[in-house]
């Protein structure tokens, strides 16, 4: 995306049409008669791979946007974004912003917090006061059915673009 090999609609840009360095052009190859990007020897990024990322990105971003809208909150008003699990081990905040997974207003507010389910599970099992706090917290949780939000389908489609 950054060098222009992938367009905003998620399609590969052909080497003839793209304005990117020669070393990048050489990595755009035909495999099984389909354009793909050779990441390393024998490892390829395919159009199908990009679509999977695009669908996941669209789901996350539209969920964020719908949740913000449901609470009448602007992205700039959010103080902290915590990303848990192995998802955060392999990504950089700038990359998440660059592909549009998260709003640009979140860039300096992202914190990767590791395996919180393991930590929380241990605390829940071993700490009675933590268990009591969690029970109180659960009572305050409000479920927001994103698919039932007005215009969610259109929002999801809009969020598919890079």
N, CA, C and O of each residue as an XYZ file, in Angstrom:
648
protein
N       0.844     -1.181      0.000
C       0.000      0.000      0.000
C       0.888      1.242      0.000
O       0.668      2.177     -0.770
N       1.876      1.237      0.861
C       2.752      2.399      1.022
C       3.478      2.771     -0.272
O       3.602      3.952     -0.595
N       3.957      1.767     -1.016
C       4.704      2.056     -2.252
C       3.813      2.033     -3.486
O       4.283      2.295     -4.593
N       2.528      1.722     -3.309
C       1.599      1.765     -4.424
C       1.380      0.456     -5.155
O       0.759      0.448     -6.218
N       1.872     -0.648     -4.618
C       1.674     -1.956     -5.249
C       0.214     -2.400     -5.105
O      -0.324     -3.098     -5.964
N      -0.407     -1.982     -4.008
C      -1.813     -2.296     -3.759
C      -2.586     -0.984     -3.779
O      -2.220     -0.033     -3.089
N      -3.648     -0.935     -4.564
C      -4.454      0.281     -4.689
C      -5.393      0.425     -3.491
O      -5.501     -0.485     -2.669
N      -6.065      1.562     -3.394
C      -6.971      1.809     -2.275
C      -8.149      0.838     -2.267
O      -8.757      0.613     -1.220
N      -8.479      0.255     -3.436
C      -9.573     -0.718     -3.466
C      -9.089     -2.146     -3.207
O      -9.880     -3.088     -3.258
N      -7.789     -2.308     -2.929
C      -7.259     -3.602     -2.547
C      -6.757     -4.464     -3.687
O      -6.464     -5.642     -3.484
N      -6.652     -3.912     -4.867
C      -6.168     -4.686     -6.010
C      -4.698     -4.378     -6.261
O      -4.215     -3.276     -6.002
N      -3.995     -5.401     -6.780
C      -2.616     -5.178     -7.187
C      -2.581     -4.196     -8.351
O      -3.433     -4.242     -9.238
N      -1.603     -3.319     -8.340
C      -1.353     -2.418     -9.462
C      -0.340     -3.133    -10.350
O       0.704     -3.579     -9.874
N      -0.646     -3.241    -11.629
C       0.252     -3.970    -12.531
C       1.593     -3.247    -12.634
O       1.649     -2.026    -12.494
N       2.674     -3.992    -12.879
C       3.999     -3.372    -12.988
C       4.050     -2.292    -14.070
O       4.777     -1.308    -13.932
N       3.289     -2.472    -15.135
C       3.282     -1.491    -16.228
C       2.629     -0.177    -15.808
O       3.047      0.893    -16.251
N       1.612     -0.253    -14.960
C       0.873      0.948    -14.551
C       1.435      1.583    -13.279
O       1.211      2.766    -13.018
N       2.149      0.809    -12.506
C       2.642      1.307    -11.232
C       3.866      2.182    -11.364
O       4.687      2.010    -12.265
N       3.969      3.117    -10.452
C       5.121      4.012    -10.408
C       5.905      3.706     -9.131
O       5.958      4.521     -8.211
N       6.509      2.523     -9.094
C       7.278      2.118     -7.924
C       8.633      1.588     -8.365
O       8.823      1.276     -9.541
N       9.577      1.483     -7.434
C      10.955      1.096     -7.778
C      11.033     -0.242     -8.518
O      10.179     -1.114     -8.354
N      12.072     -0.378     -9.331
C      12.285     -1.588    -10.132
C      12.369     -2.839     -9.256
O      11.856     -3.893     -9.632
N      13.013     -2.730     -8.091
C      13.136     -3.905     -7.216
C      11.764     -4.375     -6.711
O      11.580     -5.554     -6.410
N      10.820     -3.456     -6.622
C       9.452     -3.821     -6.242
C       8.731     -4.424     -7.444
O       8.042     -5.436     -7.315
N       8.889     -3.804     -8.609
C       8.255     -4.316     -9.836
C       8.634     -5.770    -10.085
O       7.797     -6.567    -10.510
N       9.892     -6.118     -9.823
C      10.371     -7.483    -10.057
C       9.659     -8.506     -9.168
O       9.595     -9.690     -9.498
N       9.134     -8.042     -8.057
C       8.457     -8.949     -7.129
C       6.999     -9.198     -7.514
O       6.371    -10.126     -7.004
N       6.468     -8.383     -8.399
C       5.119     -8.620     -8.911
C       5.213     -9.651    -10.025
O       5.726     -9.367    -11.108
N       4.720    -10.830     -9.753
C       4.875    -11.950    -10.687
C       3.531    -12.641    -10.917
O       2.594    -12.496    -10.131
N       3.464    -13.387    -12.003
C       2.289    -14.211    -12.265
C       2.508    -15.583    -11.646
O       3.532    -16.226    -11.877
N       1.554    -16.013    -10.874
C       1.581    -17.355    -10.285
C       0.199    -17.942    -10.529
O      -0.813    -17.370    -10.125
N       0.170    -19.082    -11.189
C      -1.108    -19.689    -11.580
C      -1.971    -18.691    -12.350
O      -3.185    -18.616    -12.157
N      -1.324    -17.934    -13.217
C      -1.957    -16.941    -14.093
C      -2.582    -15.768    -13.337
O      -3.424    -15.055    -13.884
N      -2.175    -15.570    -12.089
C      -2.694    -14.457    -11.290
C      -1.528    -13.630    -10.767
O      -0.494    -14.165    -10.367
N      -1.718    -12.308    -10.779
C      -0.693    -11.398    -10.284
C      -0.578    -11.546     -8.771
O      -1.586    -11.536     -8.065
N       0.634    -11.681     -8.281
C       0.878    -11.748     -6.847
C       2.227    -11.107     -6.545
O       2.990    -10.788     -7.456
N       2.510    -10.922     -5.277
C       3.737    -10.269     -4.835
C       4.605    -11.301     -4.136
O       4.174    -11.925     -3.166
N       5.829    -11.484     -4.625
C       6.749    -12.446     -4.018
C       7.436    -11.790     -2.818
O       8.269    -10.896     -2.968
N       7.068    -12.251     -1.639
C       7.617    -11.715     -0.394
C       9.047    -12.202     -0.206
O       9.932    -11.420      0.140
N       9.272    -13.484     -0.433
C      10.606    -14.092     -0.424
C      10.521    -15.346     -1.286
O       9.461    -15.651     -1.833
N      11.613    -16.066     -1.410
C      11.630    -17.249     -2.274
C      10.484    -18.200     -1.938
O      10.444    -18.789     -0.858
N       9.564    -18.336     -2.873
C       8.460    -19.278     -2.710
C       7.335    -18.828     -1.807
O       6.394    -19.588     -1.578
N       7.402    -17.609     -1.285
C       6.345    -17.077     -0.417
C       5.691    -15.906     -1.144
O       6.355    -14.930     -1.497
N       4.374    -16.017     -1.364
C       3.670    -15.027     -2.172
C       2.494    -14.425     -1.414
O       1.811    -15.104     -0.647
N       2.278    -13.146     -1.648
C       1.084    -12.452     -1.188
C       0.131    -12.440     -2.371
O       0.448    -11.893     -3.427
N      -1.043    -13.047     -2.193
C      -1.991    -13.166     -3.293
C      -3.139    -12.174     -3.138
O      -3.304    -11.543     -2.094
N      -3.915    -12.056     -4.192
C      -5.096    -11.202     -4.142
C      -6.058    -11.696     -3.058
O      -6.701    -10.899     -2.376
N      -6.145    -13.010     -2.910
C      -7.001    -13.590     -1.871
C      -6.521    -13.176     -0.477
O      -7.335    -12.861      0.390
N      -5.211    -13.175     -0.262
C      -4.647    -12.738      1.023
C      -5.044    -11.296      1.315
O      -5.442    -10.957      2.429
N      -4.927    -10.460      0.295
C      -5.262     -9.045      0.466
C      -6.737     -8.893      0.808
O      -7.087     -8.093      1.676
N      -7.601     -9.639      0.146
C      -9.039     -9.576      0.423
C      -9.339     -9.978      1.868
O     -10.204     -9.385      2.512
N      -8.630    -10.975      2.370
C      -8.846    -11.398      3.754
C      -8.460    -10.283      4.732
O      -9.174    -10.022      5.700
N      -7.334     -9.635      4.471
C      -6.918     -8.500      5.301
C      -7.949     -7.384      5.181
O      -8.318     -6.755      6.172
N      -8.405     -7.147      3.963
C      -9.377     -6.086      3.707
C     -10.680     -6.335      4.480
O     -11.234     -5.407      5.069
N     -11.163     -7.563      4.480
C     -12.398     -7.889      5.202
C     -12.219     -7.722      6.710
O     -13.093     -7.179      7.386
N     -11.092     -8.187      7.230
C     -10.822     -8.030      8.663
C     -10.693     -6.557      9.027
O     -11.238     -6.109     10.036
N      -9.975     -5.810      8.204
C      -9.798     -4.375      8.423
C     -11.140     -3.658      8.380
O     -11.421     -2.806      9.223
N     -11.971     -4.003      7.397
C     -13.294     -3.392      7.283
C     -14.161     -3.681      8.492
O     -14.888     -2.808      8.965
N     -14.085     -4.910      8.997
C     -14.876     -5.291     10.164
C     -14.432     -4.527     11.410
O     -15.260     -3.997     12.150
N     -13.123     -4.474     11.634
C     -12.613     -3.775     12.817
C     -12.918     -2.283     12.731
O     -13.452     -1.703     13.676
N     -12.583     -1.663     11.608
C     -12.763     -0.211     11.484
C     -14.235      0.178     11.560
O     -14.578      1.151     12.231
N     -15.113     -0.567     10.882
C     -16.536     -0.226     10.943
C     -17.070     -0.440     12.356
O     -17.950      0.295     12.803
N     -16.543     -1.446     13.064
C     -16.929     -1.648     14.454
C     -16.517     -0.485     15.335
O     -17.291     -0.030     16.178
N     -15.301     -0.007     15.141
C     -14.812      1.157     15.896
C     -15.687      2.370     15.599
O     -16.132      3.060     16.517
N     -15.932      2.629     14.318
C     -16.729      3.799     13.920
C     -18.157      3.713     14.456
O     -18.698      4.707     14.941
N     -18.771      2.527     14.370
C     -20.143      2.354     14.855
C     -20.214      2.510     16.371
O     -21.158      3.100     16.896
N     -19.225      1.984     17.063
C     -19.196      2.103     18.520
C     -19.031      3.563     18.939
O     -19.721      4.033     19.844
N     -18.124      4.273     18.286
C     -17.957      5.701     18.573
C     -19.263      6.452     18.326
O     -19.681      7.266     19.150
N     -19.905      6.178     17.191
C     -21.156      6.859     16.847
C     -22.265      6.530     17.844
O     -23.068      7.396     18.189
N     -22.311      5.279     18.305
C     -23.367      4.879     19.245
C     -23.256      5.623     20.569
O     -24.246      5.775     21.284
N     -22.063      6.082     20.892
C     -21.838      6.821     22.142
C     -21.646      8.319     21.902
O     -21.357      9.078     22.827
N     -21.811      8.729     20.644
C     -21.663     10.140     20.280
C     -20.292     10.690     20.686
O     -20.183     11.777     21.253
N     -19.257      9.913     20.382
C     -17.882     10.264     20.739
C     -17.057     10.369     19.463
O     -17.203      9.552     18.553
N     -16.196     11.370     19.399
C     -15.267     11.522     18.275
C     -13.991     10.729     18.575
O     -13.618     10.557     19.736
N     -13.338     10.255     17.537
C     -12.091      9.495     17.712
C     -11.058     10.302     18.495
O     -10.297      9.735     19.279
N     -11.026     11.601     18.293
C     -10.048     12.455     18.982
C     -10.290     12.520     20.490
O      -9.396     12.905     21.244
N     -11.486     12.147     20.933
C     -11.806     12.184     22.361
C     -11.342     10.929     23.106
O     -11.357     10.901     24.337
N     -10.940      9.913     22.386
C     -10.494      8.665     23.010
C      -9.073      8.863     23.534
O      -8.197      9.341     22.813
N      -8.857      8.493     24.788
C      -7.556      8.704     25.431
C      -6.568      7.565     25.204
O      -5.366      7.803     25.087
N      -7.063      6.327     25.141
C      -6.174      5.172     25.093
C      -6.833      4.023     24.336
O      -8.014      3.734     24.527
N      -6.061      3.382     23.486
C      -6.493      2.176     22.777
C      -5.541      1.063     23.192
O      -4.333      1.162     22.973
N      -6.074      0.016     23.784
C      -5.247     -1.118     24.179
C      -5.529     -2.288     23.245
O      -6.678     -2.686     23.054
N      -4.471     -2.825     22.674
C      -4.584     -3.960     21.761
C      -3.961     -5.164     22.449
O      -2.787     -5.154     22.819
N      -4.777     -6.204     22.611
C      -4.360     -7.386     23.363
C      -4.093     -8.569     22.442
O      -4.490     -8.582     21.277
N      -3.414     -9.553     22.998
C      -3.182    -10.806     22.294
C      -2.021    -10.748     21.331
O      -1.298     -9.755     21.251
N      -1.861    -11.831     20.604
C      -0.731    -11.924     19.678
C      -0.872    -10.966     18.509
O       0.103    -10.692     17.810
N      -2.078    -10.455     18.290
C      -2.305     -9.475     17.230
C      -1.299     -8.329     17.341
O      -0.738     -7.884     16.340
N      -1.083     -7.868     18.544
C      -0.199     -6.741     18.755
C       1.284     -7.042     18.666
O       2.089     -6.125     18.502
N       1.662     -8.310     18.771
C       3.079     -8.657     18.729
C       3.695     -8.462     17.353
O       4.902     -8.252     17.237
N       2.892     -8.528     16.329
C       3.422     -8.533     14.972
C       3.132     -7.261     14.193
O       3.480     -7.163     13.016
N       2.503     -6.290     14.832
C       2.100     -5.079     14.117
C       2.656     -3.830     14.779
O       3.000     -3.819     15.961
N       2.730     -2.787     13.980
C       3.130     -1.479     14.498
C       1.921     -0.556     14.436
O       1.091     -0.659     13.533
N       1.836      0.337     15.397
C       0.716      1.277     15.438
C       0.610      2.060     14.131
O      -0.489      2.244     13.608
N       1.737      2.520     13.604
C       1.718      3.294     12.354
C       1.131      2.488     11.202
O       0.430      3.043     10.355
N       1.405      1.193     11.158
C       0.862      0.336     10.101
C      -0.652      0.203     10.238
O      -1.368      0.226      9.237
N      -1.140      0.066     11.459
C      -2.582     -0.035     11.686
C      -3.298      1.230     11.227
O      -4.393      1.171     10.669
N      -2.671      2.359     11.466
C      -3.238      3.641     11.036
C      -3.132      3.761      9.519
O      -4.090      4.168      8.862
N      -1.985      3.414      8.965
C      -1.731      3.583      7.527
C      -2.721      2.802      6.662
O      -3.179      3.311      5.639
N      -3.055      1.577      7.059
C      -4.008      0.805      6.254
C      -5.456      1.169      6.573
O      -6.377      0.689      5.912
N      -5.660      2.017      7.585
C      -7.007      2.452      7.923
C      -7.737      1.529      8.875
O      -8.954      1.641      9.021
N      -7.032      0.620      9.527
C      -7.672     -0.267     10.495
C      -8.204      0.542     11.676
O      -9.264      0.239     12.224
N      -7.460      1.568     12.057
C      -7.856      2.454     13.149
C      -7.772      3.902     12.678
O      -6.979      4.222     11.792
N      -8.590      4.781     13.268
C      -8.542      6.200     12.888
C      -7.184      6.828     13.202
O      -6.523      6.443     14.166
N      -6.777      7.790     12.385
C      -5.471      8.440     12.575
C      -5.383      9.151     13.921
O      -4.286      9.357     14.441
N      -6.516      9.523     14.484
C      -6.524     10.185     15.795
C      -6.038      9.254     16.912
O      -5.700      9.721     18.000
N      -6.000      7.969     16.657
C      -5.563      6.993     17.662
C      -4.047      6.781     17.670
O      -3.528      6.131     18.577
N      -3.338      7.308     16.692
C      -1.937      6.932     16.461
C      -1.046      6.972     17.706
O      -0.327      6.008     17.971
N      -1.076      8.028     18.447
C      -0.195      8.148     19.614
C      -0.854      7.644     20.896
O      -0.348      7.873     21.995
N      -1.981      6.961     20.746
C      -2.734      6.499     21.913
C      -2.810      4.976     21.995
O      -3.510      4.433     22.849
N      -2.092      4.289     21.110
C      -2.172      2.832     21.039
C      -1.134      2.198     21.961
O       0.041      2.565     21.955
N      -1.600      1.244     22.748
C      -0.732      0.501     23.663
C      -0.970     -0.996     23.422
O      -2.111     -1.457     23.444
N       0.094     -1.737     23.195
C       0.000     -3.184     23.029
C       0.205     -3.813     24.399
O       1.237     -3.601     25.035
N      -0.786     -4.596     24.859
C      -0.778     -5.052     26.249
C      -0.555     -6.554     26.431
O      -0.645     -7.056     27.552
N      -0.270     -7.271     25.357
C       0.073     -8.690     25.483
C      -1.122     -9.594     25.721
O      -2.245     -9.283     25.323
N      -0.864    -10.716     26.377
C      -1.868    -11.758     26.574
C      -2.734    -11.440     27.790
O      -2.514    -11.981     28.873
N      -3.700    -10.577     27.611
C      -4.546    -10.151     28.728
C      -5.522    -11.230     29.174
O      -5.926    -11.244     30.336
N      -5.909    -12.133     28.282
C      -6.840    -13.193     28.694
C      -6.160    -14.134     29.691
O      -6.783    -14.570     30.658
N      -4.906    -14.442     29.460
C      -4.153    -15.299     30.391
C      -3.964    -14.580     31.732
O      -4.204    -15.153     32.794
N      -3.534    -13.331     31.664
C      -3.309    -12.552     32.888
C      -4.608    -12.382     33.666
O      -4.647    -12.568     34.882
N      -5.672    -12.026     32.947
C      -6.976    -11.840     33.591
C      -7.535    -13.134     34.151
O      -8.116    -13.147     35.236
N      -7.359    -14.226     33.411
C      -7.830    -15.531     33.887
C      -7.131    -15.947     35.164
O      -7.770    -16.428     36.101
N      -5.824    -15.764     35.203
C      -5.061    -16.080     36.423
C      -5.514    -15.216     37.591
O      -5.714    -15.716     38.698
N      -5.676    -13.924     37.345
C      -6.109    -13.017     38.410
C      -7.505    -13.389     38.899
O      -7.780    -13.347     40.098
N      -8.378    -13.751     37.976
C      -9.746    -14.127     38.336
C      -9.755    -15.379     39.214
O     -10.515    -15.464     40.179
N      -8.911    -16.342     38.876
C      -8.861    -17.592     39.644
C      -8.195    -17.429     41.003
O      -8.609    -18.059     41.976
N      -7.174    -16.595     41.077
C      -6.339    -16.540     42.274
C      -6.619    -15.366     43.209
O      -6.116    -15.346     44.332
N      -7.408    -14.393     42.771
C      -7.579    -13.173     43.552
C      -9.069    -12.895     43.753
O      -9.760    -12.504     42.812
N      -9.561    -13.094     44.965
C     -10.999    -12.933     45.222
C     -11.454    -11.484     45.074
O     -12.574    -11.246     44.623
N     -10.628    -10.518     45.437
C     -11.045     -9.116     45.285
C     -11.132     -8.737     43.803
O     -12.005     -7.965     43.406
N     -10.225     -9.284     42.988
C     -10.284     -9.052     41.540
C     -11.572     -9.652     40.975
O     -12.236     -9.044     40.136
N     -11.915    -10.851     41.445
C     -13.135    -11.521     40.996
C     -14.355    -10.666     41.322
O     -15.265    -10.532     40.504
N     -14.367    -10.100     42.499
C     -15.474     -9.239     42.924
C     -15.562     -7.983     42.047
O     -16.650     -7.572     41.643
N     -14.405     -7.383     41.761
C     -14.371     -6.201     40.882
C     -14.890     -6.532     39.485
O     -15.629     -5.748     38.891
N     -14.505     -7.683     38.969
C     -14.928     -8.084     37.620
C     -16.434     -8.317     37.563
O     -17.078     -7.972     36.572
N     -16.997     -8.897     38.615
C     -18.450     -9.119     38.650
C     -19.192     -7.786     38.609
O     -20.215     -7.665     37.935
N     -18.686     -6.796     39.319
C     -19.296     -5.456     39.288
C     -19.159     -4.831     37.904
O     -20.092     -4.207     37.399
N     -18.012     -5.002     37.311
C     -17.763     -4.449     35.980
C     -18.681     -5.080     34.936
O     -19.214     -4.382     34.074
N     -18.866     -6.385     35.010
C     -19.728     -7.096     34.057
C     -21.153     -6.548     34.103
O     -21.821     -6.468     33.072
N     -21.614     -6.174     35.281
C     -22.969     -5.628     35.416
C     -23.121     -4.289     34.699
O     -24.235     -3.906     34.339
N     -22.023     -3.578     34.488
C     -22.058     -2.268     33.832
C     -21.878     -2.346     32.318
O     -22.095     -1.362     31.611
N     -21.484     -3.511     31.826
C     -21.207     -3.659     30.395
C     -22.494     -3.522     29.595
O     -23.521     -4.111     29.934
N     -22.422     -2.743     28.538
C     -23.558     -2.569     27.634
C     -23.191     -3.177     26.282
O     -22.174     -2.825     25.686
N     -24.022     -4.081     25.815
C     -23.796     -4.721     24.521
C     -24.323     -3.802     23.423
O     -25.453     -3.318     23.489
N     -23.495     -3.571     22.425
C     -23.904     -2.774     21.265
C     -23.894     -3.709     20.060
O     -22.832     -4.147     19.618
N     -25.063     -4.011     19.537
C     -25.181     -4.876     18.357
C     -24.848     -4.040     17.131
O     -25.683     -3.284     16.636
N     -23.626     -4.183     16.648
C     -23.160     -3.348     15.541
C     -23.987     -3.536     14.280
O     -24.301     -2.564     13.592
N     -24.337     -4.765     13.974
C     -25.095     -5.033     12.745
C     -26.467     -4.371     12.767
O     -27.066     -4.156     11.713
N     -26.974     -4.044     13.962
C     -28.281     -3.387     14.073
C     -28.188     -1.867     14.043
O     -29.213     -1.185     14.053
N     -26.987     -1.337     14.008
C     -26.814      0.115     13.952
C     -27.260      0.619     12.577
O     -26.942     -0.006     11.565
N     -27.987      1.730     12.524
C     -28.423      2.267     11.230
C     -27.227      2.542     10.311
O     -26.257      3.183     10.717
N     -27.306      2.057      9.089
C     -26.263      2.314      8.100
C     -25.000      1.493      8.262
O     -23.995      1.780      7.612
N     -25.028      0.463      9.125
C     -23.808     -0.308      9.369
C     -23.295     -0.994      8.106
O     -22.087     -1.040      7.876
N     -24.195     -1.523      7.291
C     -23.765     -2.202      6.053
C     -22.976     -1.260      5.157
O     -21.926     -1.626      4.629
N     -23.487     -0.046      4.989
C     -22.785      0.948      4.161
C     -21.454      1.351      4.789
O     -20.460      1.548      4.089
N     -21.445      1.469      6.103
C     -20.213      1.815      6.814
C     -19.160      0.727      6.606
O     -17.992      1.033      6.365
N     -19.562     -0.525      6.695
C     -18.632     -1.637      6.490
C     -18.015     -1.570      5.098
O     -16.801     -1.708      4.949
N     -18.841     -1.359      4.087
C     -18.343     -1.285      2.707
C     -17.369     -0.117      2.562
O     -16.325     -0.252      1.924
N     -17.709      1.025      3.152
C     -16.825      2.199      3.097
C     -15.475      1.906      3.759
O     -14.439      2.388      3.303
N     -15.493      1.130      4.816
C     -14.274      0.836      5.577
C     -13.393     -0.229      4.926
O     -12.317     -0.529      5.443
N     -13.821     -0.803      3.811
C     -13.002     -1.791      3.114
C     -11.828     -1.154      2.380
O     -10.814     -1.812      2.147
N     -11.954      0.113      2.016
C     -10.883      0.786      1.265
C      -9.662      1.012      2.138
O      -9.761      1.258      3.340
N      -8.498      0.918      1.487
C      -7.239      1.194      2.190
C      -6.930      2.675      2.120
O      -5.912      3.119      2.651
